[in-house]
Amino acid sequence: MFEQITTYLSGLAPWAQSAVGLVALALLSLTVNYILKDVILRIAEPYLDGKTKTIDKAAAWLATVAPLLIISRGIAYVPNLPAEIYDGVRNIAQALIVVSVAMAIVLALAYANELYERLPRSKNRPIKGFIQVIKILVLCGAAIIMISVLIDQSPLLLLSGLGAVTAVLLLVFKDTILSLVASVQLTTNDMLRVGDWIEMPSMQADGDVIDISLHTVKVQNFDKTITTIPTHRLVSDAYRNWRGMSDAGGRRIKRALTIDQNSVRFMDDDEVAALKRFRVLRDYLDKKKQEIADWNESELAGEDAVNARRITNIGTLRAYIIGYLKSHPEINDEGFTLLVRQLPPGPEGLPIEIYCFTSTTNWGEYERIQADIFDHLLAILPEFDLKIFQEPSGADFQRVLTN
């Protein structure tokens, strides 16, 4: 049979022999490509990772090497072709083999990153940036080998010429180099993780980190917009990371009530006795009353009563706020600072600052707890005969003019 085919082909014109040879080579390569991709890979598909198609694509690129290799080797058996055709087809096929292998490696690296991201520790130590660096090196190496194959020269010849264009390469890859260094610093020092809430006013970013790559960090702002930040800017510029607050388990309340200073005064005994209705003030008032009585008895011998110490409504309010916060079920005072302090008085009144931490870091719950506390404190002020300072509005001026 083979002898008959050979005899038949030898009787054809040279161009017909070449055409038959090319068609046979094409059919053989297409058949191998079909068997590998549409038969073998389909049979193997159920045994591959069903959570991603990346490994399937990597295998498909690798399977492409076989038909290209057949073309690269088989072109030499096609008769009556010019030498330039032989060299050109062989070089192009070998260059495409390099591309196929490089793409298979790139996709394999992507699959390795996907496998790593399924691990819990990936949130603390992302490797996406390093994977991208390896991909760049693989693609650059593939480009050098591909060019050397096409021009039929040694890759060392191309590499020897890179020294002359080093400055140009450094300029071209400046952002990549900066980003690589920044990625190493961010990862090594644990400065940033996927899921961290960061604020970076210079980049108009305020939200959660959703992706960390070699060149960029993506932040989903709370209005659902996406801010893309160059990775190296997170090392060179200042930003705030709220992870410490989340890990601590408590979120700070730092807000002041501005008291009208005209309402601050001493309290008489009847008023003090009336405030004992508040459970959180009983111990404070008893201790304070005894302390003041002892001091006045020892220090006021023969002195005018104006020199006596007395209880003030503003001091009692501070004691009430402290007692109220300590008894609040959603305020965490174990290991966290809790204090109520006076800030310097000014033209806007006397600020009484509340400094404490909630027992939750959930934003919605935090705002609810904070609002509930200040709702209560604003409503309780009349019990101490204190008033909130508020700049006069149009209604205030109208009331004065009407009266």
Short mmCIF file of C-alpha atoms in Angstrom, two decimals:
data_model
loop_
_atom_site.label_atom_id
_atom_site.label_comp_id
_atom_site.label_asym_id
_atom_site.label_seq_id
_atom_site.Cartn_x
_atom_site.Cartn_y
_atom_site.Cartn_z
CA MET A 1 0.00 0.00 0.00
CA PHE A 2 2.76 2.41 0.97
CA GLU A 3 4.68 1.53 -2.24
CA GLN A 4 1.59 2.25 -4.32
CA ILE A 5 1.14 5.65 -2.67
CA THR A 6 4.81 6.44 -3.22
CA THR A 7 4.60 5.38 -6.88
CA TYR A 8 1.45 7.48 -7.34
CA LEU A 9 3.04 10.55 -5.78
CA SER A 10 6.22 10.21 -7.79
CA GLY A 11 4.14 10.42 -10.93
CA LEU A 12 2.66 13.81 -9.96
CA ALA A 13 4.04 17.20 -10.85
CA PRO A 14 6.43 18.75 -8.29
CA TRP A 15 3.89 21.40 -7.24
CA ALA A 16 1.25 18.67 -6.76
CA GLN A 17 3.63 16.64 -4.61
CA SER A 18 4.22 19.70 -2.43
CA ALA A 19 0.48 20.39 -2.19
CA VAL A 20 -0.29 16.80 -1.19
CA GLY A 21 2.48 16.85 1.37
CA LEU A 22 1.25 20.12 2.90
CA VAL A 23 -2.35 18.88 3.04
CA ALA A 24 -1.25 15.61 4.66
CA LEU A 25 0.86 17.51 7.21
CA ALA A 26 -2.04 19.85 8.01
CA LEU A 27 -4.50 16.96 8.37
CA LEU A 28 -2.11 15.08 10.64
CA SER A 29 -1.55 18.09 12.92
CA LEU A 30 -5.28 18.89 13.04
CA THR A 31 -6.08 15.27 13.86
CA VAL A 32 -3.57 15.21 16.72
CA ASN A 33 -4.91 18.56 17.95
CA TYR A 34 -8.49 17.21 17.88
CA ILE A 35 -7.56 13.98 19.69
CA LEU A 36 -5.68 15.83 22.44
CA LYS A 37 -8.17 18.67 23.03
CA ASP A 38 -11.56 17.22 22.13
CA VAL A 39 -11.03 13.63 23.21
CA ILE A 40 -8.33 13.24 25.83
CA LEU A 41 -8.94 16.56 27.62
CA ARG A 42 -12.71 15.99 27.64
CA ILE A 43 -12.18 12.57 29.18
CA ALA A 44 -9.86 14.11 31.80
CA GLU A 45 -12.13 17.13 32.48
CA PRO A 46 -14.15 15.49 35.32
CA TYR A 47 -10.89 14.73 37.12
CA LEU A 48 -9.64 18.30 36.92
CA ASP A 49 -10.50 21.11 39.36
CA GLY A 50 -14.19 21.89 38.89
CA LYS A 51 -13.97 25.26 40.67
CA THR A 52 -11.99 26.94 37.91
CA LYS A 53 -11.30 26.70 34.18
CA THR A 54 -7.74 27.98 34.49
CA ILE A 55 -6.15 24.54 34.66
CA ASP A 56 -8.20 23.44 31.62
CA LYS A 57 -6.86 26.39 29.62
CA ALA A 58 -3.30 25.63 30.73
CA ALA A 59 -3.67 22.01 29.57
CA ALA A 60 -5.13 23.18 26.24
CA TRP A 61 -2.15 25.47 25.60
CA LEU A 62 0.22 22.63 26.49
CA ALA A 63 -1.63 20.28 24.14
CA THR A 64 -1.06 22.77 21.32
CA VAL A 65 2.65 21.94 21.45
CA ALA A 66 2.10 18.49 19.87
CA PRO A 67 0.56 19.59 16.51
CA LEU A 68 3.07 22.46 16.28
CA LEU A 69 5.88 20.00 16.88
CA ILE A 70 4.52 17.79 14.08
CA ILE A 71 4.54 20.78 11.72
CA SER A 72 8.04 21.79 12.82
CA ARG A 73 9.44 18.30 12.22
CA GLY A 74 7.17 17.20 9.36
CA ILE A 75 7.79 20.16 7.06
CA ALA A 76 11.16 18.61 6.19
CA TYR A 77 9.37 15.63 4.57
CA VAL A 78 7.27 17.74 2.21
CA PRO A 79 9.05 17.52 -1.18
CA ASN A 80 9.94 20.21 -3.65
CA LEU A 81 9.70 23.24 -1.34
CA PRO A 82 12.22 26.08 -1.41
CA ALA A 83 14.72 26.14 1.47
CA GLU A 84 13.26 29.46 2.65
CA ILE A 85 9.85 27.82 3.09
CA TYR A 86 11.33 24.98 5.12
CA ASP A 87 13.21 27.39 7.40
CA GLY A 88 10.32 29.84 7.69
CA VAL A 89 7.67 27.26 8.58
CA ARG A 90 10.01 25.49 11.01
CA ASN A 91 10.99 28.74 12.75
CA ILE A 92 7.39 29.98 13.02
CA ALA A 93 6.22 26.62 14.39
CA GLN A 94 9.02 26.57 16.96
CA ALA A 95 8.23 30.18 17.95
CA LEU A 96 4.58 29.23 18.45
CA ILE A 97 5.72 26.27 20.57
CA VAL A 98 7.56 28.73 22.81
CA VAL A 99 4.41 30.87 23.06
CA SER A 100 2.27 27.83 23.91
CA VAL A 101 4.63 26.65 26.64
CA ALA A 102 4.89 30.18 28.06
CA MET A 103 1.10 30.59 28.15
CA ALA A 104 0.74 27.17 29.79
CA ILE A 105 3.23 28.23 32.49
CA VAL A 106 1.46 31.59 32.99
CA LEU A 107 -1.92 29.90 33.42
CA ALA A 108 -0.40 27.28 35.72
CA LEU A 109 0.95 30.11 37.90
CA ALA A 110 -2.51 31.72 37.91
CA TYR A 111 -3.99 28.39 38.99
CA ALA A 112 -1.40 28.11 41.77
CA ASN A 113 -2.47 31.55 43.00
CA GLU A 114 -6.13 30.49 42.92
CA LEU A 115 -5.30 27.41 45.00
CA TYR A 116 -3.39 29.57 47.49
CA GLU A 117 -6.25 32.07 47.78
CA ARG A 118 -8.50 29.25 48.99
CA LEU A 119 -6.31 28.91 52.09
CA PRO A 120 -7.19 31.02 55.18
CA ARG A 121 -3.67 32.45 55.45
CA SER A 122 -3.93 33.98 51.97
CA LYS A 123 -5.84 36.94 53.44
CA ASN A 124 -2.79 37.85 55.52
CA ARG A 125 -0.10 36.91 53.00
CA PRO A 126 -1.27 37.41 49.40
CA ILE A 127 1.18 36.19 46.73
CA LYS A 128 -0.57 37.66 43.70
CA GLY A 129 2.11 40.33 43.26
CA PHE A 130 4.93 37.80 43.30
CA ILE A 131 3.06 35.55 40.85
CA GLN A 132 2.72 38.50 38.49
CA VAL A 133 6.46 39.17 38.69
CA ILE A 134 7.18 35.53 37.74
CA LYS A 135 4.70 35.83 34.87
CA ILE A 136 6.52 38.89 33.56
CA LEU A 137 9.85 37.06 33.73
CA VAL A 138 8.40 34.03 31.93
CA LEU A 139 6.88 36.19 29.17
CA CYS A 140 10.07 38.23 28.77
CA GLY A 141 12.13 35.04 28.53
CA ALA A 142 9.66 33.60 26.02
CA ALA A 143 9.85 36.78 23.94
CA ILE A 144 13.66 36.57 23.82
CA ILE A 145 13.62 32.89 22.85
CA MET A 146 10.86 33.45 20.26
CA ILE A 147 12.77 36.28 18.57
CA SER A 148 15.98 34.24 18.55
CA VAL A 149 14.12 31.32 16.94
CA LEU A 150 12.57 33.53 14.26
CA ILE A 151 15.90 35.10 13.31
CA ASP A 152 17.67 31.75 13.76
CA GLN A 153 20.21 33.15 16.21
CA SER A 154 21.33 32.16 19.70
CA PRO A 155 19.40 33.79 22.58
CA LEU A 156 22.77 34.72 24.08
CA LEU A 157 23.25 37.13 21.19
CA LEU A 158 20.10 39.01 22.17
CA LEU A 159 20.98 38.93 25.87
CA SER A 160 24.41 40.38 25.15
CA GLY A 161 22.74 43.42 23.64
CA LEU A 162 20.52 44.09 26.63
CA GLY A 163 23.30 45.92 28.45
CA ALA A 164 23.07 48.73 25.92
CA VAL A 165 19.37 49.24 26.59
CA THR A 166 19.37 48.77 30.37
CA ALA A 167 18.53 52.41 30.99
CA VAL A 168 15.61 52.19 28.60
CA LEU A 169 14.35 49.00 30.26
CA LEU A 170 14.61 50.60 33.70
CA LEU A 171 12.58 53.54 32.42
CA VAL A 172 9.97 51.27 30.81
CA PHE A 173 9.66 49.02 33.86
CA LYS A 174 9.99 51.80 36.44
CA ASP A 175 6.46 51.33 37.79
CA THR A 176 6.89 47.56 37.85
CA ILE A 177 10.10 47.82 39.86
CA LEU A 178 8.57 50.31 42.29
CA SER A 179 5.48 48.14 42.66
CA LEU A 180 7.56 45.01 43.24
CA VAL A 181 9.51 46.67 46.05
CA ALA A 182 6.28 48.05 47.51
CA SER A 183 4.59 44.63 47.35
CA VAL A 184 7.47 43.07 49.24
CA GLN A 185 7.28 45.78 51.93
CA LEU A 186 3.50 45.53 52.24
CA THR A 187 3.62 41.75 52.57
CA THR A 188 6.70 41.49 54.78
CA ASN A 189 5.53 44.16 57.25
CA ASP A 190 1.88 43.01 57.12
CA MET A 191 0.80 46.55 56.26
CA LEU A 192 -2.19 45.63 54.13
CA ARG A 193 -4.53 42.68 53.62
CA VAL A 194 -7.54 41.97 51.46
CA GLY A 195 -10.60 42.94 53.52
CA ASP A 196 -8.89 45.79 55.41
CA TRP A 197 -10.80 49.06 55.71
CA ILE A 198 -8.44 51.88 54.71
CA GLU A 199 -8.74 55.64 54.34
CA MET A 200 -6.47 57.44 51.87
CA PRO A 201 -7.73 61.01 51.30
CA SER A 202 -5.01 61.78 48.74
CA MET A 203 -6.50 59.08 46.46
CA GLN A 204 -10.13 59.66 47.53
CA ALA A 205 -10.26 56.11 48.88
CA ASP A 206 -12.36 55.12 51.88
CA GLY A 207 -13.50 51.51 51.95
CA ASP A 208 -12.47 47.86 51.88
CA VAL A 209 -9.46 46.45 50.02
CA ILE A 210 -10.80 43.89 47.53
CA ASP A 211 -7.67 43.10 45.51
CA ILE A 212 -3.90 43.43 45.90
CA SER A 213 -1.86 42.91 42.73
CA LEU A 214 1.62 43.85 41.58
CA HIS A 215 0.77 47.25 40.11
CA THR A 216 -2.50 48.22 41.79
CA VAL A 217 -4.59 47.87 44.93
CA LYS A 218 -8.36 48.06 44.44
CA VAL A 219 -10.48 49.65 47.15
CA GLN A 220 -14.27 49.40 47.10
CA ASN A 221 -15.53 52.60 48.68
CA PHE A 222 -18.65 52.62 50.83
CA ASP A 223 -20.60 54.20 47.97
CA LYS A 224 -19.69 51.06 45.93
CA THR A 225 -17.30 52.93 43.64
CA ILE A 226 -13.87 51.42 43.01
CA THR A 227 -10.65 53.36 43.61
CA THR A 228 -7.49 51.95 42.03
CA ILE A 229 -4.30 52.90 43.88
CA PRO A 230 -0.78 52.29 42.52
CA THR A 231 0.86 49.83 44.91
CA HIS A 232 3.93 51.98 45.48
CA ARG A 233 1.72 54.88 46.67
CA LEU A 234 0.74 52.80 49.71
CA VAL A 235 4.38 52.89 50.80
CA SER A 236 5.24 56.47 49.85
CA ASP A 237 1.95 58.14 50.95
CA ALA A 238 0.10 58.12 54.27
CA TYR A 239 -3.12 56.19 54.77
CA ARG A 240 -5.15 54.88 57.71
CA ASN A 241 -5.79 51.17 58.19
CA TRP A 242 -8.71 50.35 60.50
CA ARG A 243 -7.71 46.70 60.94
CA GLY A 244 -6.37 47.37 64.44
CA MET A 245 -9.81 48.59 65.52
CA SER A 246 -11.47 45.52 64.03
CA ASP A 247 -8.99 43.14 65.67
CA ALA A 248 -9.29 44.87 69.06
CA GLY A 249 -13.04 44.22 69.21
CA GLY A 250 -14.03 47.72 70.28
CA ARG A 251 -14.64 50.99 68.44
CA ARG A 252 -13.98 54.36 69.99
CA ILE A 253 -16.59 56.96 70.84
CA LYS A 254 -15.06 60.41 71.14
CA ARG A 255 -17.69 63.12 71.16
CA ALA A 256 -18.46 66.12 73.34
CA LEU A 257 -21.56 67.71 74.86
CA THR A 258 -21.22 71.50 74.76
CA ILE A 259 -22.69 72.90 77.98
CA ASP A 260 -23.95 76.46 78.32
CA GLN A 261 -21.56 77.90 80.93
CA ASN A 262 -24.28 80.16 82.31
CA SER A 263 -26.08 77.08 83.63
CA VAL A 264 -23.10 75.84 85.70
CA ARG A 265 -23.62 76.41 89.45
CA PHE A 266 -23.41 74.98 92.97
CA MET A 267 -26.14 72.67 94.23
CA ASP A 268 -27.90 72.91 97.61
CA ASP A 269 -28.56 69.97 99.92
CA ASP A 270 -32.12 69.44 98.70
CA GLU A 271 -30.99 69.21 95.09
CA VAL A 272 -28.23 66.78 96.02
CA ALA A 273 -30.70 64.65 97.94
CA ALA A 274 -33.06 64.66 94.95
CA LEU A 275 -30.30 63.35 92.67
CA LYS A 276 -29.93 60.28 94.87
CA ARG A 277 -32.87 58.94 92.91
CA PHE A 278 -30.31 57.96 90.30
CA ARG A 279 -28.80 54.63 91.25
CA VAL A 280 -25.45 55.33 89.55
CA LEU A 281 -25.02 58.52 91.66
CA ARG A 282 -25.78 57.23 95.14
CA ASP A 283 -22.30 56.04 96.05
CA TYR A 284 -20.68 59.05 94.40
CA LEU A 285 -22.88 61.58 96.24
CA ASP A 286 -22.45 59.88 99.62
CA LYS A 287 -18.67 59.74 99.23
CA LYS A 288 -18.44 63.28 97.83
CA LYS A 289 -20.65 64.71 100.54
CA GLN A 290 -18.58 63.08 103.27
CA GLU A 291 -15.32 64.19 101.64
CA ILE A 292 -16.49 67.80 101.41
CA ALA A 293 -17.86 67.80 104.95
CA ASP A 294 -14.56 66.50 106.35
CA TRP A 295 -12.55 69.07 104.38
CA ASN A 296 -14.78 71.98 105.38
CA GLU A 297 -14.65 70.96 109.04
CA SER A 298 -10.85 70.83 109.09
CA GLU A 299 -10.06 73.79 106.85
CA LEU A 300 -12.80 76.36 107.51
CA ALA A 301 -12.20 77.15 111.16
CA GLY A 302 -13.18 80.79 111.44
CA GLU A 303 -13.36 81.26 107.68
CA ASP A 304 -16.20 82.74 105.66
CA ALA A 305 -18.66 80.22 104.16
CA VAL A 306 -17.71 81.39 100.68
CA ASN A 307 -14.49 79.41 101.05
CA ALA A 308 -16.35 76.15 101.59
CA ARG A 309 -16.31 73.39 99.05
CA ARG A 310 -19.65 72.49 97.51
CA ILE A 311 -21.02 70.06 94.97
CA THR A 312 -21.54 71.44 91.46
CA ASN A 313 -24.08 70.33 88.91
CA ILE A 314 -21.42 69.97 86.22
CA GLY A 315 -19.24 67.72 88.39
CA THR A 316 -22.24 65.61 89.31
CA LEU A 317 -23.11 65.31 85.62
CA ARG A 318 -19.61 63.97 84.90
CA ALA A 319 -20.00 61.41 87.68
CA TYR A 320 -23.39 60.41 86.30
CA ILE A 321 -22.01 59.92 82.78
CA ILE A 322 -19.17 57.75 84.08
CA GLY A 323 -21.57 55.60 86.09
CA TYR A 324 -23.98 55.38 83.19
CA LEU A 325 -21.27 54.26 80.76
CA LYS A 326 -19.85 51.68 83.17
CA SER A 327 -23.28 50.13 83.62
CA HIS A 328 -24.06 50.23 79.89
CA PRO A 329 -24.12 46.64 78.52
CA GLU A 330 -22.70 47.67 75.13
CA ILE A 331 -19.74 49.68 76.41
CA ASN A 332 -16.49 47.76 76.87
CA ASP A 333 -14.38 49.09 79.76
CA GLU A 334 -12.23 45.99 80.22
CA GLY A 335 -8.84 46.83 78.74
CA PHE A 336 -10.22 49.97 77.07
CA THR A 337 -10.03 53.57 78.23
CA LEU A 338 -13.21 55.06 79.66
CA LEU A 339 -13.21 58.66 80.79
CA VAL A 340 -15.30 61.81 80.84
CA ARG A 341 -13.34 65.04 80.79
CA GLN A 342 -13.75 68.78 80.51
CA LEU A 343 -12.12 70.45 77.54
CA PRO A 344 -11.10 74.12 77.66
CA PRO A 345 -14.17 76.38 77.66
CA GLY A 346 -14.63 78.67 74.70
CA PRO A 347 -17.12 80.93 72.98
CA GLU A 348 -19.16 77.85 72.02
CA GLY A 349 -19.56 76.71 75.62
CA LEU A 350 -17.95 74.16 77.93
CA PRO A 351 -17.24 70.84 76.15
CA ILE A 352 -17.73 67.65 78.20
CA GLU A 353 -15.99 64.97 76.16
CA ILE A 354 -16.99 61.32 76.37
CA TYR A 355 -14.20 58.88 75.54
CA CYS A 356 -15.06 55.19 75.55
CA PHE A 357 -15.28 52.07 73.38
CA THR A 358 -18.24 50.05 72.22
CA SER A 359 -18.23 46.25 72.57
CA THR A 360 -18.76 45.82 68.81
CA THR A 361 -16.98 47.10 65.70
CA ASN A 362 -19.99 46.76 63.40
CA TRP A 363 -20.54 50.19 61.89
CA GLY A 364 -24.33 50.18 62.09
CA GLU A 365 -24.37 48.91 65.68
CA TYR A 366 -21.68 51.41 66.65
CA GLU A 367 -23.69 54.34 65.33
CA ARG A 368 -26.83 53.08 67.09
CA ILE A 369 -25.05 52.72 70.44
CA GLN A 370 -23.46 56.16 70.14
CA ALA A 371 -26.75 57.79 69.20
CA ASP A 372 -28.59 56.07 72.07
CA ILE A 373 -26.01 57.29 74.59
CA PHE A 374 -26.19 60.90 73.47
CA ASP A 375 -29.98 60.78 73.15
CA HIS A 376 -30.10 59.82 76.81
CA LEU A 377 -27.53 62.39 77.95
CA LEU A 378 -29.22 65.26 76.12
CA ALA A 379 -32.54 64.30 77.64
CA ILE A 380 -31.12 63.95 81.19
CA LEU A 381 -29.44 67.39 81.32
CA PRO A 382 -32.50 69.22 82.77
CA GLU A 383 -32.27 66.96 85.84
CA PHE A 384 -28.97 68.69 86.62
CA ASP A 385 -30.33 72.11 85.65
CA LEU A 386 -27.84 72.28 82.80
CA LYS A 387 -28.39 73.44 79.23
CA ILE A 388 -26.76 72.64 75.94
CA PHE A 389 -25.08 75.62 74.28
CA GLN A 390 -26.59 76.43 70.91
CA GLU A 391 -25.96 79.46 68.77
CA PRO A 392 -29.09 81.58 68.35
CA SER A 393 -31.18 80.84 65.30
CA GLY A 394 -33.70 82.95 63.41
CA ALA A 395 -36.48 81.65 65.67
CA ASP A 396 -34.58 82.91 68.77
CA PHE A 397 -34.20 86.41 67.30
CA GLN A 398 -37.86 86.43 66.28
CA ARG A 399 -38.93 85.47 69.81
CA VAL A 400 -36.82 88.27 71.32
CA LEU A 401 -38.20 90.85 68.88
CA THR A 402 -41.75 89.66 69.49
CA ASN A 403 -41.39 90.00 73.26
#
